[in-house]
Amino acid sequence: MIVNSLSLCYHNKLILAPMVRVGTLPMRLLALDYGADIVYCEELIDLKMLQCKRVVNVLSTVDFVAPDDRVVFRTCEREQSRVIFQMGTSDAERALAVARLVENDVAGIDVNMGCPKEYSTKGGMGAALLSDPDKIEKILSTLVKGTRRPVTCKIRILPSLEDTLSLVKRIERTGIAAIAVHGRKREERPQHPVSCEAIKAIAETLSIPVIANGGSHDHIQEYLDIEDFRQATAASSVMVARAAMWNPSIFLKEGLRPLEEVMKKYIRYAVQYDNHYTNTKYCLCQMLREQLESPQGKLLHAAQSSQEICEAFGLGAFYEETARELDTRRAELLARTPEAVEEPAEDTSGIIKMAVKFDRRAYSPQVTPKMCLLEWCRREKLAQPVYETVQRPLDRLFCSVVTVAEQKYQSTLWDKSKKLAEQAAAIVCLRSQGLPEGRLGEESPSLHKRKREAPDQDPEGPRVQESAVPGELCKKPFVALGSGKDSPLEGW
């Protein structure tokens, strides 16, 4: 058996649990600040990870980026020795391929075998694995033998204690470094009591560290409760989910910090590491809980960008300063490597240019420049606008040229997404023609009331899972250096 080259101690540790939509980089760093010893990322599916490329961002982060340029997993040097990558998998070879993809950037590899939700159990992942011990054994044995990082798994208890003990003994024989146990059955939810007795029986049976999980609802409200839960379960360590989501300073020996202080610190990390605003907003709402109807809660609910979230918490100046710093870092890198800066391939003579950007806040949600331009072309019986968009390799920013009636229009400002670049090009065309562009307070042309079924009518509309996508200031990776309706936390 291959011995992991870097070991991670799982004895007497305070651990941030893997939580969907919560366990992104800002929350993990915040938990480390407040005393967590180990932090888990949210469960990430093997098939999605295998499509990713490893890139280094101008943010000084390591990103694993999907083909559509969405950041699936983002980490940084500060957490490298303490972050555990949790994957959802049902196949040993895929699991090993993912482990080898990320092993140089994380401290350990964990397999989710405990989440009972459909997004995890479909395809035989998550708690679905509990009914297939042979597959569990194959996955874990393959990972232990094939990766240089310690391997763990997270399970739930089975209907009978005898079956649970039989399973965990078989898991231990695969050579894993530790096992996390959520003390509830697959069908149970937080309102059901956690079984400290079952976790204790497992801890007394195994020789590897057992990490107790599931105590937030009944046992853990403050720091001292974590140790009480550990003793009640006889576990080596404790993994905290909801209590840490509500206030990550639960890990602080000195006691909980004021919630507003914690939230502001989280927001700073979210801006510095370019967390997508919908994900930031979701996490802040989990912290506010019963205060969502407060004046600040209402401001948060209304926020439609990271900047507006910052303004709701008196951090507007911080946002602007951070944005300027990021722009400066981009510019400096571009200046050092001018040969990598490419303009559009077309002959630029005859292109009408303006330095404009599309600011969504200045437009009605129902009317955008692209929609206005399309409608004008239809009324004038012109061919619909044609957009040609290029991406600059160095900073992965976009520039679009729109052709209308054989005339080309382009914004000279590069943007972070293809959609935003196209909107900017549309603005240039509309302004050149003296046409309304859909700005708030502006008399806009009447638009036909129809669904936007064509691609050219899909300007920056709502995305299906926007909250799962980190990245607003610098959503696109900068330069490559190598290779449901229910609460998503329910049941963890």
XYZ file of C-alpha atoms in Angstrom:
492
model
C 0.000 0.000 0.000
C 1.273 3.476 -0.894
C 1.869 5.618 2.160
C 0.502 9.167 1.895
C 3.407 11.572 1.614
C 1.732 14.207 3.760
C -0.216 13.101 6.826
C -2.987 15.076 8.487
C -3.806 14.457 12.137
C -7.505 13.886 12.808
C -7.219 13.659 16.604
C -8.709 16.377 18.801
C -9.661 18.643 15.909
C -12.401 21.201 15.348
C -13.696 20.744 11.813
C -15.927 22.756 9.497
C -18.320 20.283 7.888
C -18.906 20.044 4.128
C -21.999 22.139 3.337
C -23.462 22.721 -0.106
C -23.445 26.418 -1.080
C -21.758 27.296 2.230
C -18.348 25.627 2.174
C -16.762 27.898 -0.415
C -13.410 29.626 0.115
C -14.635 32.709 2.087
C -16.434 30.571 4.690
C -13.516 28.167 4.995
C -11.045 30.998 5.589
C -13.377 32.595 8.118
C -13.679 29.304 10.021
C -9.889 28.998 10.098
C -9.650 32.557 11.456
C -11.943 31.639 14.314
C -10.139 28.467 15.319
C -11.186 25.591 13.076
C -8.344 23.132 12.542
C -9.656 21.501 9.367
C -12.174 22.746 6.784
C -14.099 20.749 4.187
C -15.235 22.124 0.858
C -18.777 21.462 -0.311
C -19.371 18.142 -2.044
C -18.198 18.363 -5.673
C -19.257 15.745 -8.202
C -16.525 13.693 -9.879
C -17.894 14.038 -13.413
C -17.934 17.815 -13.140
C -14.438 17.960 -11.681
C -13.021 15.769 -14.432
C -14.024 18.416 -16.984
C -12.050 21.090 -15.125
C -8.653 22.603 -15.823
C -6.375 23.863 -13.078
C -5.558 27.551 -13.430
C -3.939 30.181 -11.245
C -5.983 33.345 -10.885
C -4.915 36.985 -10.538
C -6.547 36.637 -7.103
C -3.616 34.367 -6.113
C -6.017 31.447 -5.968
C -5.890 28.054 -7.606
C -9.093 27.490 -9.559
C -10.535 24.374 -11.111
C -12.501 25.743 -14.036
C -15.205 24.040 -16.090
C -15.362 24.337 -19.912
C -17.978 27.087 -19.551
C -15.435 29.111 -17.501
C -17.300 28.565 -14.237
C -15.088 28.075 -11.210
C -16.050 24.739 -9.653
C -13.454 24.733 -6.848
C -11.320 27.617 -5.647
C -8.609 27.381 -3.007
C -5.542 29.327 -1.884
C -2.189 28.753 -0.233
C -3.382 29.726 3.224
C -5.721 26.744 3.553
C -3.677 24.247 1.544
C -2.517 22.255 4.571
C -5.985 22.160 6.155
C -8.619 21.927 3.439
C -10.266 18.599 2.664
C -11.655 18.057 -0.804
C -14.955 16.194 -0.557
C -16.209 14.518 -3.693
C -19.406 12.844 -4.719
C -18.635 9.657 -6.621
C -19.871 6.159 -7.330
C -16.915 4.950 -9.347
C -13.437 4.085 -8.078
C -11.513 5.069 -11.197
C -13.272 8.412 -11.538
C -12.678 9.087 -7.867
C -8.965 8.399 -8.264
C -8.744 10.635 -11.332
C -10.297 13.515 -9.355
C -8.027 12.893 -6.386
C -4.961 13.070 -8.598
C -6.266 16.258 -10.192
C -6.534 18.119 -6.876
C -4.079 16.365 -4.549
C -1.315 18.956 -4.915
C -3.637 21.716 -3.721
C -5.451 20.096 -0.776
C -4.619 18.362 2.492
C -6.898 15.368 2.143
C -9.551 13.600 0.071
C -12.987 12.700 1.412
C -15.781 10.668 -0.150
C -19.333 11.693 0.656
C -21.332 8.674 1.781
C -23.762 10.455 4.059
C -25.822 13.075 2.216
C -29.384 11.763 1.647
C -30.496 14.440 -0.798
C -31.301 13.594 -4.410
C -28.562 15.809 -5.866
C -26.109 13.608 -3.987
C -27.744 10.166 -4.142
C -28.559 10.196 -7.843
C -26.149 8.044 -9.740
C -25.440 5.984 -6.619
C -23.514 8.693 -4.768
C -23.827 10.024 -1.226
C -25.941 7.988 1.179
C -26.854 5.642 -1.700
C -23.405 4.089 -1.258
C -24.357 2.842 2.217
C -26.360 0.033 0.618
C -23.386 -1.111 -1.476
C -20.452 -2.024 0.819
C -18.546 -3.664 -2.037
C -18.510 -0.404 -3.980
C -17.517 1.523 -0.852
C -14.587 -0.795 -0.317
C -13.440 -0.551 -3.917
C -13.609 3.253 -4.010
C -11.766 3.759 -0.741
C -9.133 1.082 -1.396
C -8.422 2.557 -4.831
C -8.021 6.047 -3.380
C -5.798 4.931 -0.495
C -3.478 3.086 -2.851
C -3.483 5.677 -5.594
C -3.272 9.114 -3.998
C -0.615 10.825 -1.907
C -3.115 12.423 0.462
C -4.936 10.914 3.444
C -8.337 9.527 2.495
C -11.476 9.714 4.643
C -15.199 9.213 4.200
C -18.338 10.592 5.802
C -21.248 8.245 6.516
C -24.596 8.052 8.248
C -25.624 5.277 10.615
C -27.596 2.307 9.282
C -30.980 1.159 10.660
C -29.305 -1.352 12.970
C -26.211 -0.815 15.102
C -24.933 -4.273 14.184
C -25.003 -3.451 10.472
C -23.392 -0.066 11.138
C -20.497 -1.617 13.058
C -20.011 -4.256 10.392
C -19.803 -1.557 7.721
C -17.358 0.714 9.560
C -15.031 -2.192 10.336
C -14.971 -3.038 6.660
C -14.295 0.626 5.845
C -11.432 0.748 8.346
C -9.734 -2.201 6.628
C -9.391 -0.163 3.420
C -6.667 1.890 5.132
C -8.449 5.236 5.393
C -7.121 7.809 7.850
C -10.393 8.659 9.638
C -14.149 8.338 9.360
C -16.762 11.046 9.971
C -20.096 9.809 11.298
C -23.334 11.773 11.124
C -25.347 10.249 13.953
C -28.631 10.005 12.079
C -30.127 7.485 9.678
C -30.491 8.225 5.987
C -34.171 9.185 6.266
C -33.749 11.333 9.387
C -33.484 15.120 9.422
C -32.177 17.707 11.908
C -35.394 17.638 13.923
C -34.653 14.009 14.763
C -32.281 13.509 17.708
C -28.698 12.664 16.873
C -27.597 9.296 18.200
C -24.565 9.941 20.383
C -24.730 6.302 21.457
C -24.256 5.025 17.916
C -21.281 7.307 17.297
C -19.808 6.221 20.642
C -20.177 2.546 19.738
C -18.354 3.181 16.459
C -15.579 5.120 18.203
C -15.088 2.306 20.713
C -14.979 -0.280 17.912
C -12.474 1.344 15.557
C -8.809 2.158 15.989
C -8.818 5.048 13.472
C -10.086 8.507 14.479
C -13.860 8.939 14.459
C -15.219 12.423 13.762
C -18.617 13.102 15.356
C -21.124 15.084 13.301
C -24.772 16.078 13.627
C -24.787 17.884 16.969
C -25.704 21.409 15.896
C -29.445 21.063 16.373
C -29.469 19.530 19.857
C -26.042 19.949 21.402
C -23.870 22.752 20.024
C -24.749 26.380 20.598
C -21.364 27.667 21.796
C -17.723 26.667 21.903
C -17.855 24.683 25.164
C -20.670 22.542 23.744
C -18.309 21.169 21.107
C -16.201 19.424 23.730
C -19.322 18.163 25.520
C -20.507 16.611 22.251
C -17.096 15.034 21.702
C -17.157 13.450 25.144
C -20.743 12.247 24.731
C -19.750 10.445 21.533
C -16.231 9.381 22.639
C -15.086 10.679 19.266
C -11.592 11.847 18.379
C -12.818 15.088 16.814
C -16.004 17.056 16.131
C -17.324 18.284 12.798
C -19.709 21.251 12.982
C -22.183 22.203 10.254
C -25.218 24.370 11.047
C -23.838 25.974 14.186
C -20.810 27.085 12.141
C -22.985 28.259 9.275
C -25.059 30.409 11.670
C -21.952 31.918 13.257
C -18.482 30.678 12.219
C -16.993 32.091 15.427
C -18.436 29.000 17.145
C -14.847 27.683 16.908
C -13.485 30.568 18.999
C -12.443 29.658 22.564
C -13.256 33.156 23.775
C -16.877 32.761 22.706
C -19.126 33.897 19.872
C -18.342 37.215 18.240
C -21.160 39.686 17.417
C -22.932 38.567 14.279
C -22.487 41.859 12.418
C -18.730 41.686 12.976
C -18.656 38.112 11.670
C -20.756 38.976 8.630
C -18.587 41.941 7.696
C -15.487 39.786 7.929
C -17.144 37.195 5.708
C -18.101 39.872 3.166
C -14.504 41.088 2.991
C -13.299 37.584 2.165
C -16.113 37.170 -0.352
C -15.074 40.355 -2.178
C -11.329 39.702 -1.972
C -11.776 36.198 -3.360
C -14.488 37.125 -5.853
C -17.261 34.947 -4.488
C -20.361 35.255 -6.639
C -22.788 37.654 -4.998
C -25.687 35.176 -4.943
C -23.582 32.695 -2.990
C -22.430 35.446 -0.630
C -26.028 36.549 -0.179
C -27.164 32.989 0.552
C -24.561 32.510 3.290
C -25.338 35.868 4.879
C -29.041 35.009 4.936
C -28.219 31.789 6.786
C -26.364 33.856 9.381
C -29.154 36.416 9.777
C -31.863 33.771 10.201
C -34.625 35.412 12.270
C -33.223 38.869 11.526
C -34.022 38.664 7.813
C -36.934 41.081 8.314
C -34.718 43.665 9.987
C -33.797 46.829 8.014
C -30.376 45.373 7.240
C -31.940 42.047 6.302
C -34.218 43.796 3.823
C -31.255 45.635 2.304
C -29.449 42.326 1.930
C -32.495 40.713 0.338
C -32.715 43.541 -2.212
C -28.985 43.469 -3.097
C -28.238 42.409 -6.677
C -24.435 42.568 -6.680
C -21.448 42.285 -4.380
C -21.222 46.057 -4.387
C -24.795 46.405 -3.155
C -24.180 43.808 -0.435
C -21.161 45.803 0.689
C -23.182 49.010 0.701
C -25.861 47.348 2.842
C -23.206 46.672 5.490
C -21.346 49.986 5.244
C -18.512 48.475 3.203
C -19.006 50.386 -0.044
C -15.603 52.069 0.148
C -13.955 48.688 0.787
C -15.576 47.245 -2.334
C -14.438 50.133 -4.522
C -10.885 49.961 -3.176
C -10.719 46.188 -3.732
C -12.058 46.545 -7.260
C -9.425 49.178 -8.049
C -6.669 46.978 -6.638
C -7.798 44.073 -8.793
C -7.903 46.251 -11.900
C -4.400 47.489 -11.095
C -3.076 43.946 -10.741
C -4.631 43.005 -14.065
C -3.119 46.018 -15.756
C 0.325 45.353 -14.299
C 0.319 41.788 -15.544
C -0.864 42.877 -18.957
C 1.878 45.514 -19.085
C 4.524 42.899 -18.308
C 3.330 40.658 -21.150
C 2.037 42.920 -23.917
C 2.479 40.266 -26.556
C -0.366 38.317 -24.990
C -2.842 41.158 -25.457
C -4.815 40.524 -28.574
C -7.342 42.766 -30.228
C -10.178 41.318 -32.300
C -8.947 39.580 -35.409
C -10.979 41.705 -37.796
C -9.634 44.698 -39.626
C -10.665 47.430 -37.204
C -10.913 50.180 -39.820
C -14.458 51.396 -40.115
C -15.546 50.057 -36.733
C -17.410 52.596 -34.638
C -15.990 52.463 -31.114
C -16.913 53.894 -27.726
C -15.622 53.247 -24.212
C -18.819 51.910 -22.637
C -19.806 49.139 -20.251
C -23.151 47.551 -19.478
C -24.167 48.241 -15.855
C -27.173 46.050 -15.176
C -28.343 48.285 -12.331
C -28.983 51.124 -14.794
C -31.453 49.098 -16.848
C -34.872 47.628 -16.330
C -34.791 43.863 -15.698
C -37.177 43.421 -18.631
C -35.323 45.621 -21.144
C -31.664 45.442 -22.163
C -29.622 47.037 -24.968
C -29.504 43.799 -26.950
C -33.276 43.519 -26.816
C -33.694 47.151 -27.887
C -31.298 46.699 -30.800
C -32.966 43.493 -31.946
C -36.408 45.100 -31.849
C -35.191 48.142 -33.786
C -33.696 45.914 -36.488
C -36.966 44.042 -36.815
C -38.968 47.255 -37.130
C -36.558 48.547 -39.770
C -36.682 45.178 -41.558
C -32.933 44.732 -41.139
C -31.137 41.453 -40.586
C -30.796 40.687 -36.888
C -27.559 41.842 -35.204
C -24.571 39.516 -35.477
C -22.166 39.392 -32.532
C -18.556 38.265 -32.869
C -16.866 37.874 -29.492
C -13.236 37.119 -28.709
C -11.519 36.292 -25.448
C -8.128 37.713 -24.577
C -5.862 34.815 -23.502
C -3.935 36.589 -20.765
C -6.747 37.825 -18.541
C -9.613 35.954 -20.240
C -11.652 39.128 -20.668
C -14.080 39.497 -23.588
C -14.658 41.993 -26.380
C -17.575 41.859 -28.788
C -18.213 43.444 -32.173
C -21.801 43.702 -33.378
C -22.648 44.082 -37.060
C -25.850 45.901 -38.023
C -26.610 46.853 -41.630
C -22.990 46.048 -42.587
C -21.620 48.492 -39.992
C -19.564 47.209 -37.065
C -19.735 48.581 -33.519
C -17.462 47.817 -30.574
C -16.774 48.931 -27.019
C -13.088 49.538 -26.347
C -13.514 48.263 -22.769
C -13.004 44.536 -22.254
C -15.448 42.763 -19.961
C -15.569 39.741 -17.693
C -18.176 37.759 -19.626
C -19.318 37.213 -23.186
C -22.831 38.413 -22.383
C -21.655 41.676 -20.854
C -19.354 42.342 -23.824
C -22.244 41.820 -26.243
C -24.446 44.201 -24.280
C -21.695 46.843 -24.436
C -21.410 46.443 -28.210
C -25.170 46.861 -28.516
C -24.972 50.088 -26.495
C -22.362 51.486 -28.889
C -24.621 50.789 -31.843
C -27.720 52.271 -30.212
C -25.940 55.419 -29.061
C -24.378 55.901 -32.473
C -27.857 55.844 -33.995
C -29.388 58.015 -31.271
C -31.719 55.178 -30.253
C -33.100 54.354 -26.784
C -31.127 51.594 -25.090
C -33.461 50.679 -22.237
C -31.908 52.664 -19.399
C -34.121 53.309 -16.397
C -36.098 56.506 -16.862
C -35.508 56.450 -20.606
C -38.351 56.146 -23.061
C -37.806 52.721 -24.545
C -39.210 51.308 -27.740
C -42.156 49.000 -27.213
C -40.992 45.433 -27.198
C -43.162 42.564 -28.280
C -44.341 40.573 -25.296
C -42.891 37.197 -26.028
C -40.532 34.786 -24.410
C -36.885 35.123 -25.329
C -36.513 31.856 -27.132
C -33.628 32.813 -29.420
C -30.001 33.052 -28.296
C -29.798 36.669 -29.380
C -32.554 37.474 -26.915
C -30.829 36.131 -23.824
C -28.878 39.062 -22.442
C -27.664 38.401 -18.934
C -30.903 36.816 -17.807
C -31.193 34.849 -14.570
C -29.156 31.687 -14.468
C -30.430 28.391 -13.246
C -27.788 27.905 -10.555
C -26.131 31.281 -10.325
C -25.413 30.809 -6.620
C -23.158 27.853 -7.295
C -20.858 29.960 -9.405
C -18.119 31.881 -7.621
C -16.777 34.921 -9.399
C -18.001 38.449 -9.955
C -14.998 40.776 -9.948
C -12.841 38.210 -11.711
C -15.079 35.301 -12.591
C -12.825 34.201 -15.414
C -9.519 32.615 -14.502
C -6.610 34.902 -15.279
C -3.752 32.822 -16.546
C -3.265 29.072 -16.656
C -0.138 27.624 -15.135
C -1.070 23.995 -15.469
C -2.963 21.604 -15.314
C -33.334 21.865 -4.861
C -36.154 23.381 -3.340
C -35.275 21.817 0.007
C -32.497 23.349 2.005
C -29.258 22.113 0.437
C -27.874 21.547 3.931
C -30.768 19.339 4.992
C -29.504 16.047 6.232
C -25.807 16.845 6.526
